[in-house]
Short mmCIF file of C-alpha atoms in Angstrom, two decimals:
data_model
loop_
_atom_site.label_atom_id
_atom_site.label_comp_id
_atom_site.label_asym_id
_atom_site.label_seq_id
_atom_site.Cartn_x
_atom_site.Cartn_y
_atom_site.Cartn_z
CA MET Y 1 -17.34 -17.62 -8.76
CA MET Y 2 -14.28 -16.21 -10.57
CA SER Y 3 -12.69 -18.33 -13.25
CA TYR Y 4 -9.35 -17.00 -12.75
CA VAL Y 5 -7.11 -15.63 -10.07
CA ILE Y 6 -4.49 -12.61 -10.17
CA THR Y 7 -1.33 -12.77 -8.15
CA CYS Y 8 1.87 -10.87 -7.51
CA CYS Y 9 5.07 -10.63 -5.55
CA SER Y 10 5.43 -9.02 -2.13
CA THR Y 11 7.50 -6.18 -3.64
CA ALA Y 12 4.07 -4.43 -4.81
CA ASP Y 13 4.42 -2.85 -1.34
CA ARG Y 14 0.90 -2.83 -0.28
CA SER Y 15 -0.46 -4.03 3.02
CA LYS Y 16 -1.54 -7.55 3.88
CA GLU Y 17 -5.09 -6.29 4.49
CA PHE Y 18 -4.97 -4.65 0.87
CA PHE Y 19 -4.12 -8.05 -0.75
CA TYR Y 20 -6.60 -9.99 1.32
CA SER Y 21 -9.47 -7.48 0.68
CA ARG Y 22 -8.82 -7.42 -3.04
CA ASN Y 23 -8.33 -11.30 -3.30
CA ILE Y 24 -4.88 -10.82 -4.82
CA GLY Y 25 -2.31 -13.75 -3.90
CA TYR Y 26 1.28 -12.87 -3.46
CA ALA Y 27 4.54 -14.61 -3.13
CA CYS Y 28 7.15 -13.32 -0.82
CA PHE Y 29 10.91 -12.26 -1.56
CA HIS Y 30 13.45 -12.89 1.14
CA TYR Y 31 16.11 -10.86 2.49
CA HIS Y 32 19.18 -11.64 4.73
CA ILE Y 33 20.89 -9.49 7.43
CA GLY Y 34 24.20 -11.29 8.50
CA GLN Y 35 23.46 -14.84 8.72
CA GLU Y 36 19.83 -14.45 9.53
CA GLU Y 37 17.14 -14.69 6.83
CA PHE Y 38 13.62 -12.97 6.80
CA GLU Y 39 10.62 -13.15 4.66
CA ASP Y 40 9.51 -9.92 2.84
CA ASP Y 41 6.11 -10.45 4.66
CA LEU Y 42 4.70 -7.01 4.48
CA GLY Y 43 5.97 -5.95 7.80
CA GLN Y 44 4.39 -8.88 9.81
CA SER Y 45 7.31 -10.35 11.25
CA VAL Y 46 9.71 -7.28 11.20
CA THR Y 47 8.16 -3.84 11.40
CA PHE Y 48 9.14 -1.31 8.98
CA ASP Y 49 10.47 1.01 11.76
CA GLU Y 50 12.67 -1.87 13.04
CA PHE Y 51 13.94 -2.72 9.70
CA TYR Y 52 14.89 0.80 8.69
CA GLU Y 53 16.54 1.45 12.14
CA LYS Y 54 18.79 -1.52 11.42
CA ILE Y 55 20.02 -0.01 8.31
CA ARG Y 56 20.65 3.15 10.24
CA GLN Y 57 22.74 1.19 12.68
CA GLY Y 58 24.87 -0.12 9.86
CA ALA Y 59 22.97 -3.32 8.51
CA GLU Y 60 23.41 -4.00 4.95
CA PRO Y 61 20.49 -6.34 3.84
CA GLU Y 62 20.91 -8.57 0.95
CA THR Y 63 17.88 -9.65 -0.95
CA SER Y 64 16.70 -12.99 -2.85
CA GLN Y 65 13.88 -13.15 -5.30
CA VAL Y 66 10.98 -15.68 -5.30
CA ASN Y 67 12.09 -18.99 -6.85
CA ALA Y 68 10.01 -21.19 -9.29
CA GLU Y 69 8.90 -23.53 -6.38
CA GLN Y 70 7.22 -20.74 -4.52
CA PHE Y 71 5.21 -19.84 -7.57
CA GLU Y 72 4.10 -23.35 -8.07
CA GLU Y 73 3.08 -23.50 -4.53
CA LEU Y 74 1.08 -20.05 -4.87
CA TRP Y 75 -0.71 -21.15 -8.00
CA GLU Y 76 -1.38 -24.89 -7.60
CA PRO Y 77 -4.29 -24.71 -5.27
CA SER Y 78 -6.28 -22.43 -7.93
CA LEU Y 79 -5.21 -24.53 -10.80
CA GLU Y 80 -6.53 -27.71 -9.04
CA GLN Y 81 -9.84 -25.92 -8.70
CA GLY Y 82 -9.87 -25.36 -12.45
CA LYS Y 83 -8.93 -21.71 -12.22
CA ASP Y 84 -6.62 -19.78 -14.59
CA ILE Y 85 -3.67 -17.54 -13.34
CA LEU Y 86 -2.69 -14.09 -14.13
CA HIS Y 87 0.51 -13.23 -12.56
CA VAL Y 88 2.56 -9.91 -12.52
CA THR Y 89 6.21 -9.71 -11.51
CA LEU Y 90 8.40 -7.10 -10.16
CA SER Y 91 10.14 -5.22 -13.05
CA SER Y 92 12.73 -7.33 -14.94
CA GLY Y 93 14.81 -4.17 -15.00
CA ILE Y 94 15.27 -4.55 -11.29
CA SER Y 95 15.15 -8.43 -10.66
CA GLY Y 96 15.29 -11.61 -12.33
CA VAL Y 97 12.17 -12.98 -10.73
CA LEU Y 98 10.35 -12.86 -14.29
CA ASN Y 99 12.69 -15.76 -15.02
CA SER Y 100 11.37 -17.68 -12.09
CA ALA Y 101 7.69 -17.09 -12.74
CA ASN Y 102 8.18 -18.25 -16.47
CA ILE Y 103 9.90 -21.46 -15.37
CA ALA Y 104 7.08 -22.08 -12.97
CA LYS Y 105 4.49 -21.29 -15.84
CA ALA Y 106 6.06 -23.87 -18.20
CA GLU Y 107 6.16 -26.60 -15.40
CA MET Y 108 2.44 -25.92 -14.29
CA GLU Y 109 1.13 -25.74 -18.01
CA GLU Y 110 2.62 -29.35 -18.41
CA ARG Y 111 0.97 -30.51 -15.24
CA TYR Y 112 -2.36 -28.53 -16.03
CA PRO Y 113 -2.61 -28.45 -19.79
CA ASP Y 114 -6.31 -27.18 -19.79
CA ARG Y 115 -5.47 -24.14 -17.75
CA LYS Y 116 -4.14 -20.80 -18.91
CA ILE Y 117 -1.23 -19.13 -17.17
CA TYR Y 118 -0.22 -15.59 -18.11
CA VAL Y 119 2.80 -13.87 -16.86
CA VAL Y 120 3.26 -10.13 -17.02
CA ASP Y 121 6.42 -8.15 -16.47
CA SER Y 122 5.17 -4.99 -14.57
CA LEU Y 123 8.09 -2.94 -15.46
CA GLY Y 124 7.46 -1.24 -12.16
CA ALA Y 125 8.12 -1.58 -8.52
CA SER Y 126 6.75 -0.76 -4.96
CA ALA Y 127 3.47 0.85 -4.53
CA GLY Y 128 3.17 1.67 -8.42
CA TYR Y 129 3.26 -1.87 -8.95
CA GLY Y 130 0.66 -2.27 -6.15
CA MET Y 131 -1.31 0.43 -7.77
CA PHE Y 132 -1.23 -1.37 -11.16
CA MET Y 133 -2.54 -4.63 -9.41
CA GLU Y 134 -5.27 -2.43 -7.93
CA TYR Y 135 -6.37 -1.46 -11.51
CA LEU Y 136 -6.40 -5.17 -12.58
CA ALA Y 137 -8.52 -6.19 -9.37
CA ASP Y 138 -10.98 -3.46 -10.35
CA LYS Y 139 -11.25 -4.77 -14.10
CA ARG Y 140 -11.35 -8.55 -12.75
CA ASP Y 141 -14.23 -7.45 -10.52
CA ALA Y 142 -16.19 -5.62 -13.34
CA GLY Y 143 -16.25 -8.96 -15.19
CA GLU Y 144 -13.25 -8.79 -17.73
CA ASP Y 145 -12.22 -12.25 -18.74
CA ILE Y 146 -8.47 -13.19 -18.28
CA THR Y 147 -7.43 -12.61 -21.93
CA GLU Y 148 -8.92 -9.03 -21.81
CA LEU Y 149 -7.16 -8.30 -18.70
CA TYR Y 150 -3.72 -9.78 -19.87
CA GLU Y 151 -4.03 -7.51 -22.85
CA TRP Y 152 -4.92 -4.45 -20.96
CA ALA Y 153 -2.04 -5.05 -18.58
CA MET Y 154 0.38 -5.32 -21.50
CA GLN Y 155 -0.85 -2.34 -23.26
CA ASN Y 156 -1.00 -0.13 -20.09
CA ARG Y 157 1.91 -1.06 -17.94
CA LEU Y 158 4.20 1.81 -19.27
CA ARG Y 159 1.42 4.18 -18.26
CA VAL Y 160 2.41 3.79 -14.70
CA GLN Y 161 4.36 6.75 -14.07
CA SER Y 162 7.00 6.30 -11.22
CA TRP Y 163 9.13 9.22 -9.62
CA PHE Y 164 11.28 8.89 -6.67
CA PHE Y 165 13.42 11.16 -4.56
CA SER Y 166 15.82 10.42 -1.61
CA THR Y 167 17.26 12.55 1.25
CA ASP Y 168 19.80 9.76 2.07
CA LEU Y 169 21.97 8.44 -0.65
CA THR Y 170 23.98 5.80 1.47
CA SER Y 171 22.06 2.86 0.11
CA TYR Y 172 21.95 4.17 -3.45
CA VAL Y 173 25.77 4.42 -3.48
CA ARG Y 174 26.10 0.88 -1.99
CA GLY Y 175 23.90 -0.47 -4.78
CA GLY Y 176 25.72 1.47 -7.48
CA ARG Y 177 22.88 3.54 -8.69
CA ILE Y 178 24.71 6.69 -7.76
CA SER Y 179 28.63 7.01 -7.76
CA ALA Y 180 30.51 7.40 -4.23
CA ALA Y 181 31.59 10.88 -5.12
CA SER Y 182 28.01 11.95 -5.99
CA GLY Y 183 26.81 10.46 -2.90
CA PHE Y 184 29.21 12.13 -0.61
CA LEU Y 185 28.71 15.53 -2.26
CA GLY Y 186 24.89 14.93 -2.25
CA ASN Y 187 24.75 14.18 1.55
CA ALA Y 188 27.11 17.06 2.18
CA LEU Y 189 25.32 19.67 0.11
CA ASN Y 190 21.82 18.46 0.91
CA ILE Y 191 21.28 17.52 -2.82
CA CYS Y 192 18.24 15.25 -3.31
CA PRO Y 193 18.36 13.26 -6.57
CA LEU Y 194 15.12 12.83 -8.61
CA LEU Y 195 14.79 9.45 -10.41
CA ASN Y 196 12.20 7.58 -12.34
CA ILE Y 197 11.68 4.17 -13.85
CA ASN Y 198 12.24 4.06 -17.59
CA ARG Y 199 10.75 2.01 -20.41
CA GLU Y 200 12.86 -0.84 -19.51
CA GLY Y 201 11.70 -0.89 -15.90
CA LYS Y 202 15.05 0.56 -14.58
CA LEU Y 203 15.57 3.06 -12.01
CA ILE Y 204 17.38 6.08 -13.60
CA PRO Y 205 18.67 9.42 -11.98
CA ARG Y 206 17.05 12.29 -13.76
CA THR Y 207 18.20 15.48 -12.02
CA LYS Y 208 19.70 16.78 -8.94
CA ILE Y 209 17.80 19.20 -6.74
CA ARG Y 210 19.04 21.04 -3.63
CA THR Y 211 16.77 20.86 -0.57
CA LYS Y 212 13.83 18.70 0.22
CA LYS Y 213 11.29 21.37 -0.30
CA LYS Y 214 12.28 22.02 -3.86
CA VAL Y 215 12.39 18.45 -4.75
CA ILE Y 216 8.96 17.89 -3.26
CA ARG Y 217 7.76 20.57 -5.62
CA GLU Y 218 9.57 19.07 -8.51
CA LEU Y 219 8.25 15.75 -7.92
CA VAL Y 220 4.53 16.87 -7.99
CA LYS Y 221 5.47 19.11 -10.86
CA ARG Y 222 6.25 15.72 -12.83
CA MET Y 223 2.89 14.53 -12.04
CA GLU Y 224 1.34 17.82 -13.48
CA GLU Y 225 3.31 17.13 -16.77
CA HIS Y 226 2.58 13.54 -17.22
CA ALA Y 227 -0.58 12.59 -15.40
CA GLU Y 228 -3.63 11.56 -17.80
CA ASN Y 229 -5.65 14.97 -18.38
CA GLY Y 230 -3.10 16.92 -16.41
CA THR Y 231 -4.35 18.50 -13.25
CA ALA Y 232 -7.72 17.26 -14.11
CA TYR Y 233 -6.42 13.75 -13.35
CA ASP Y 234 -8.84 11.55 -11.63
CA GLY Y 235 -7.47 8.16 -11.55
CA LYS Y 236 -5.55 6.52 -8.82
CA CYS Y 237 -2.38 7.95 -6.92
CA ALA Y 238 -0.15 6.02 -4.68
CA ILE Y 239 2.80 7.18 -2.48
CA SER Y 240 5.40 4.93 -0.66
CA HIS Y 241 8.07 5.93 1.63
CA SER Y 242 11.01 4.45 3.49
CA ASP Y 243 10.70 5.66 7.04
CA CYS Y 244 10.00 9.19 6.17
CA LEU Y 245 6.21 9.61 6.61
CA GLU Y 246 6.32 13.34 7.33
CA ASP Y 247 7.86 13.94 3.86
CA ALA Y 248 5.13 11.43 2.25
CA LEU Y 249 2.37 13.54 3.80
CA LYS Y 250 3.80 16.71 2.51
CA VAL Y 251 3.79 15.22 -0.97
CA LYS Y 252 0.13 14.09 -0.37
CA GLU Y 253 -1.04 17.54 0.74
CA LEU Y 254 0.44 19.40 -2.20
CA ILE Y 255 -1.10 16.68 -4.74
CA GLU Y 256 -4.57 16.90 -3.10
CA GLU Y 257 -4.35 20.75 -3.51
CA ILE Y 258 -3.13 20.74 -7.33
CA PHE Y 259 -5.33 17.77 -8.35
CA PRO Y 260 -8.86 18.42 -7.05
CA LYS Y 261 -10.61 15.84 -9.25
CA LEU Y 262 -8.82 12.74 -7.67
CA LYS Y 263 -11.77 10.24 -7.35
CA ASP Y 264 -10.01 8.10 -4.70
CA LYS Y 265 -7.90 9.30 -1.86
CA VAL Y 266 -4.13 9.30 -2.29
CA THR Y 267 -2.85 6.08 -0.70
CA ILE Y 268 0.43 6.04 1.54
CA ASP Y 269 2.18 2.74 2.09
CA SER Y 270 5.70 1.79 3.23
CA VAL Y 271 8.55 0.93 0.94
CA GLY Y 272 8.83 -2.71 1.85
CA THR Y 273 11.91 -4.57 3.17
CA VAL Y 274 13.19 -5.79 -0.19
CA ILE Y 275 12.75 -2.54 -2.20
CA GLY Y 276 13.94 -0.74 0.97
CA SER Y 277 17.13 -2.94 1.10
CA HIS Y 278 18.26 -0.97 -1.92
CA THR Y 279 16.88 2.47 -1.23
CA GLY Y 280 17.61 2.57 2.56
CA PRO Y 281 15.56 5.16 4.57
CA GLY Y 282 14.67 8.56 3.20
CA THR Y 283 12.98 7.74 -0.29
CA VAL Y 284 9.57 8.97 -1.33
CA ALA Y 285 7.96 7.58 -4.29
CA LEU Y 286 5.03 8.85 -6.30
CA PHE Y 287 2.93 6.87 -8.78
CA PHE Y 288 -0.06 7.63 -11.09
CA MET Y 289 -1.29 6.75 -14.45
CA GLY Y 290 -0.30 9.14 -17.44
CA ASP Y 291 1.52 9.18 -20.74
CA GLU Y 292 3.78 6.39 -21.80
CA ARG Y 293 7.27 6.71 -20.22
CA GLU Y 294 10.04 7.89 -22.22
CA ASP Y 295 13.68 7.06 -21.97
#
């Protein structure tokens, strides 16, 4: 019987089946479209196809983070059973949810003074955050204690390399990540920006590339440059996409051609409804373990 549990937020963008099979608990963010509120429940109540079609039809979702009370509800059953908690949050460079988790941690430590609660800022998002949780679950299942796992998480979170491109800049402009002028020209000239997550966990535009074919090749090139052991990389690799599966499959095919030693298959998941509220449709993201990120 495990002496601790690991938990995260729904913005780790893996499937409900994945979290269940790996015994990872999660708390759901929320989003609003007009006056209607939805739970970011991994595509259960609103399918990803439906969600991105709403955006294409003009919907502008607004998101809200997990609050401290939700974390307390998630953790208390395990604490009552005498188990410790290791929770990993969505990047503090993207959301304020780390503050909610720390408020809940302080409250629950008062209520359960004999229990350990560790909170880790992933400094990541989407399926890269989910991939990080998979590494943690592997180590938990291999017998690492919670303190060892916390230390590993803190030492290795910046090794999760996160690279993105988008063929539709509308939502990036609305969210202020790309200027209106750049967005207009980008859409008009078929320019696809390449972005990544920096050391502070913030999404940063890095370069502009014309045509989808070229940006896909550049995305995979960044993996060649930064992956642990280069093209001999044999760790985990994850892709997420916002309603553009065909593009994600092209990235996967190129990766499997260039990285023949990948021990596990390349996973593909949908960008969830909260992260997708900010990216909109047309984004592909690539995640792998590599060298530490640079600013």
